[in-house]
PDB file of C-alpha atoms in Angstrom:
ATOM      1  CA  MET A 168     121.946  59.188 105.985  1.00 51.00           C
ATOM      2  CA  THR A 169     120.295  62.366 106.373  1.00 58.00           C
ATOM      3  CA  VAL A 170     121.453  65.675 108.330  1.00 59.00           C
ATOM      4  CA  SER A 171     118.998  67.488 110.264  1.00 63.00           C
ATOM      5  CA  LEU A 172     119.543  71.132 110.134  1.00 67.00           C
ATOM      6  CA  SER A 173     117.332  73.792 111.856  1.00 71.00           C
ATOM      7  CA  LEU A 174     115.810  76.427 109.530  1.00 72.00           C
ATOM      8  CA  ARG A 175     117.458  79.106 111.742  1.00 72.00           C
ATOM      9  CA  THR A 176     121.021  77.359 110.785  1.00 74.00           C
ATOM     10  CA  VAL A 177     120.248  77.361 107.162  1.00 76.00           C
ATOM     11  CA  LEU A 178     119.030  81.071 107.027  1.00 77.00           C
ATOM     12  CA  ALA A 179     121.997  82.118 109.008  1.00 76.00           C
ATOM     13  CA  ILE A 180     124.124  80.560 106.392  1.00 78.00           C
ATOM     14  CA  VAL A 181     122.209  82.286 103.505  1.00 82.00           C
ATOM     15  CA  LEU A 182     122.234  85.492 105.626  1.00 81.00           C
ATOM     16  CA  ALA A 183     125.923  85.475 105.852  1.00 79.00           C
ATOM     17  CA  LEU A 184     126.510  84.894 102.222  1.00 84.00           C
ATOM     18  CA  ALA A 185     123.855  87.641 101.239  1.00 84.00           C
ATOM     19  CA  ALA A 186     125.625  90.057 103.647  1.00 80.00           C
ATOM     20  CA  ALA A 187     129.085  89.195 102.206  1.00 80.00           C
ATOM     21  CA  ALA A 188     127.876  89.920  98.739  1.00 86.00           C
ATOM     22  CA  ASP A 189     125.871  93.015  99.693  1.00 83.00           C
ATOM     23  CA  PHE A 190     128.991  94.177 101.330  1.00 80.00           C
ATOM     24  CA  ALA A 191     131.074  93.664  98.292  1.00 85.00           C
ATOM     25  CA  ILE A 192     128.658  95.442  96.227  1.00 84.00           C
ATOM     26  CA  SER A 193     128.471  98.555  98.606  1.00 80.00           C
ATOM     27  CA  ILE A 194     132.190  98.608  98.573  1.00 82.00           C
ATOM     28  CA  ALA A 195     132.140  98.627  94.700  1.00 84.00           C
ATOM     29  CA  VAL A 196     129.544 101.300  94.465  1.00 77.00           C
ATOM     30  CA  ILE A 197     131.394 103.470  96.870  1.00 77.00           C
ATOM     31  CA  TYR A 198     134.838 102.966  95.055  1.00 80.00           C
ATOM     32  CA  HIS A 199     133.058 103.686  91.716  1.00 80.00           C
ATOM     33  CA  LEU A 200     131.439 106.952  93.046  1.00 75.00           C
ATOM     34  CA  HIS A 201     134.679 108.065  94.620  1.00 74.00           C
ATOM     35  CA  ARG A 202     137.031 107.105  91.651  1.00 78.00           C
ATOM     36  CA  TYR A 203     134.863 107.986  88.514  1.00 78.00           C
ATOM     37  CA  THR A 204     132.923 111.058  89.618  1.00 71.00           C
ATOM     38  CA  LEU A 205     134.217 114.661  90.181  1.00 61.00           C
ATOM     39  CA  PRO A 206     135.940 114.855  93.531  1.00 64.00           C
ATOM     40  CA  THR A 207     134.169 118.050  94.142  1.00 65.00           C
ATOM     41  CA  TRP A 208     130.646 116.530  93.699  1.00 69.00           C
ATOM     42  CA  ARG A 209     129.438 116.058  97.175  1.00 78.00           C
ATOM     43  CA  LEU A 210     126.265 114.099  96.005  1.00 78.00           C
ATOM     44  CA  ALA A 211     128.626 111.092  95.151  1.00 72.00           C
ATOM     45  CA  ASN A 212     129.747 111.178  98.947  1.00 75.00           C
ATOM     46  CA  ILE A 213     126.144 111.425 100.253  1.00 81.00           C
ATOM     47  CA  LEU A 214     125.002 108.655  97.884  1.00 78.00           C
ATOM     48  CA  ALA A 215     127.720 106.375  98.871  1.00 75.00           C
ATOM     49  CA  LEU A 216     126.952 106.777 102.469  1.00 81.00           C
ATOM     50  CA  ALA A 217     123.459 106.449 102.159  1.00 84.00           C
ATOM     51  CA  TYR A 218     123.737 103.075 100.088  1.00 81.00           C
ATOM     52  CA  LEU A 219     126.002 101.927 102.908  1.00 80.00           C
ATOM     53  CA  ALA A 220     123.595 102.821 105.541  1.00 85.00           C
ATOM     54  CA  LEU A 221     120.694 101.080 103.637  1.00 84.00           C
ATOM     55  CA  SER A 222     122.885  98.099 103.446  1.00 81.00           C
ATOM     56  CA  LEU A 223     123.525  97.951 107.078  1.00 82.00           C
ATOM     57  CA  ALA A 224     119.979  98.569 107.938  1.00 84.00           C
ATOM     58  CA  LEU A 225     118.754  95.686 105.917  1.00 80.00           C
ATOM     59  CA  PHE A 226     121.219  93.323 107.408  1.00 80.00           C
ATOM     60  CA  ALA A 227     120.260  94.345 110.818  1.00 82.00           C
ATOM     61  CA  ALA A 228     116.454  93.879 109.918  1.00 81.00           C
ATOM     62  CA  ALA A 229     117.297  90.430 108.486  1.00 77.00           C
ATOM     63  CA  LEU A 230     119.404  89.577 111.710  1.00 77.00           C
ATOM     64  CA  LEU A 231     116.519  90.760 113.968  1.00 80.00           C
ATOM     65  CA  PHE A 232     114.163  88.518 112.020  1.00 76.00           C
ATOM     66  CA  LEU A 233     116.457  85.604 112.355  1.00 73.00           C
ATOM     67  CA  LEU A 234     116.957  85.971 116.004  1.00 74.00           C
ATOM     68  CA  ARG A 235     113.140  86.112 116.583  1.00 75.00           C
ATOM     69  CA  MET A 236     112.520  82.599 114.653  1.00 70.00           C
ATOM     70  CA  PRO A 237     111.710  79.831 116.697  1.00 69.00           C
ATOM     71  CA  PRO A 238     114.453  77.303 116.757  1.00 65.00           C
ATOM     72  CA  GLU A 239     112.376  74.235 116.659  1.00 65.00           C
ATOM     73  CA  ILE A 240     111.615  74.252 113.063  1.00 60.00           C
ATOM     74  CA  ARG A 241     113.680  71.651 111.337  1.00 57.00           C
ATOM     75  CA  ILE A 242     114.794  70.537 107.866  1.00 57.00           C
ATOM     76  CA  GLU A 243     115.485  66.978 106.962  1.00 61.00           C
ATOM     77  CA  THR A 244     117.973  66.962 103.999  1.00 60.00           C
ATOM     78  CA  PRO A 245     119.895  63.757 102.736  1.00 62.00           C
ATOM     79  CA  LEU A 246     123.604  64.249 103.370  1.00 59.00           C
ATOM     80  CA  LEU A 247     124.479  62.755  99.869  1.00 57.00           C
ATOM     81  CA  VAL A 248     122.227  62.347  96.907  1.00 58.00           C
ATOM     82  CA  ILE A 249     123.217  60.113  94.145  1.00 60.00           C
ATOM     83  CA  PRO A 250     120.875  60.483  91.163  1.00 60.00           C
ATOM     84  CA  PRO A 251     119.696  57.061  89.636  1.00 63.00           C
ATOM     85  CA  LEU A 252     121.397  56.215  86.463  1.00 59.00           C
TER      86      LEU A 252
END
Protein backbone atom coordinates (compact mmCIF):
# COMPACT_ATOMS: atom_id res chain seq x y z
CA MET A 1 0.00 0.00 0.00
CA THR A 2 1.36 3.43 -0.88
CA VAL A 3 0.51 6.91 0.28
CA SER A 4 0.36 9.66 -2.29
CA LEU A 5 1.55 12.99 -0.94
CA SER A 6 1.91 16.18 -2.87
CA LEU A 7 5.33 17.79 -2.84
CA ARG A 8 3.67 20.89 -1.43
CA THR A 9 2.48 18.89 1.61
CA VAL A 10 5.91 17.38 2.20
CA LEU A 11 7.59 20.77 1.92
CA ALA A 12 5.00 22.31 4.25
CA ILE A 13 5.85 19.72 6.90
CA VAL A 14 9.59 20.29 6.43
CA LEU A 15 9.05 24.06 6.52
CA ALA A 16 7.06 23.82 9.75
CA LEU A 17 9.79 21.73 11.41
CA ALA A 18 12.53 24.08 10.17
CA ALA A 19 10.60 27.14 11.35
CA ALA A 20 10.13 25.61 14.81
CA ALA A 21 13.84 24.80 15.04
CA ASP A 22 14.83 28.26 13.80
CA PHE A 23 12.46 29.89 16.28
CA ALA A 24 14.01 27.89 19.13
CA ILE A 25 17.52 28.86 18.02
CA SER A 26 16.61 32.54 17.72
CA ILE A 27 15.02 32.52 21.18
CA ALA A 28 18.18 30.86 22.55
CA VAL A 29 20.38 33.49 20.89
CA ILE A 30 18.24 36.32 22.25
CA TYR A 31 18.26 34.80 25.76
CA HIS A 32 22.02 34.27 25.62
CA LEU A 33 22.70 37.83 24.49
CA HIS A 34 20.46 39.33 27.17
CA ARG A 35 21.64 37.02 29.95
CA TYR A 36 25.40 36.84 29.42
CA THR A 37 26.29 40.22 27.97
CA LEU A 38 26.45 43.50 29.77
CA PRO A 39 22.99 45.07 30.11
CA THR A 40 24.40 48.41 28.96
CA TRP A 41 25.78 46.93 25.75
CA ARG A 42 23.21 48.10 23.19
CA LEU A 43 24.79 46.06 20.41
CA ALA A 44 23.47 42.88 22.06
CA ASN A 45 19.91 44.17 21.77
CA ILE A 46 20.45 45.21 18.15
CA LEU A 47 22.00 41.85 17.22
CA ALA A 48 19.19 39.91 18.88
CA LEU A 49 16.50 41.86 17.04
CA ALA A 50 18.40 41.63 13.74
CA TYR A 51 18.72 37.86 14.10
CA LEU A 52 15.01 37.53 14.83
CA ALA A 53 14.15 39.76 11.84
CA LEU A 54 16.39 37.68 9.56
CA SER A 55 14.76 34.50 10.83
CA LEU A 56 11.27 35.84 10.12
CA ALA A 57 12.32 37.12 6.68
CA LEU A 58 13.71 33.73 5.67
CA PHE A 59 10.55 32.03 6.92
CA ALA A 60 8.38 34.42 4.90
CA ALA A 61 10.49 33.84 1.78
CA ALA A 62 10.17 30.07 2.16
CA LEU A 63 6.43 30.39 2.69
CA LEU A 64 6.02 32.51 -0.44
CA PHE A 65 8.03 29.96 -2.43
CA LEU A 66 5.81 27.19 -1.08
CA LEU A 67 2.61 29.03 -2.00
CA ARG A 68 3.81 29.60 -5.58
CA MET A 69 4.64 25.92 -6.13
CA PRO A 70 2.23 24.06 -8.41
CA PRO A 71 0.14 21.57 -6.41
CA GLU A 72 0.11 18.86 -9.09
CA ILE A 73 3.63 17.58 -8.31
CA ARG A 74 3.15 14.29 -6.45
CA ILE A 75 5.35 11.88 -4.51
CA GLU A 76 4.48 8.18 -4.30
CA THR A 77 5.86 6.69 -1.11
CA PRO A 78 5.26 3.30 0.50
CA LEU A 79 3.23 3.47 3.69
CA LEU A 80 5.18 0.71 5.42
CA VAL A 81 8.59 -0.47 4.28
CA ILE A 82 9.80 -3.76 5.75
CA PRO A 83 13.37 -4.54 4.76
CA PRO A 84 14.09 -8.07 3.55
CA LEU A 85 15.73 -10.41 6.06
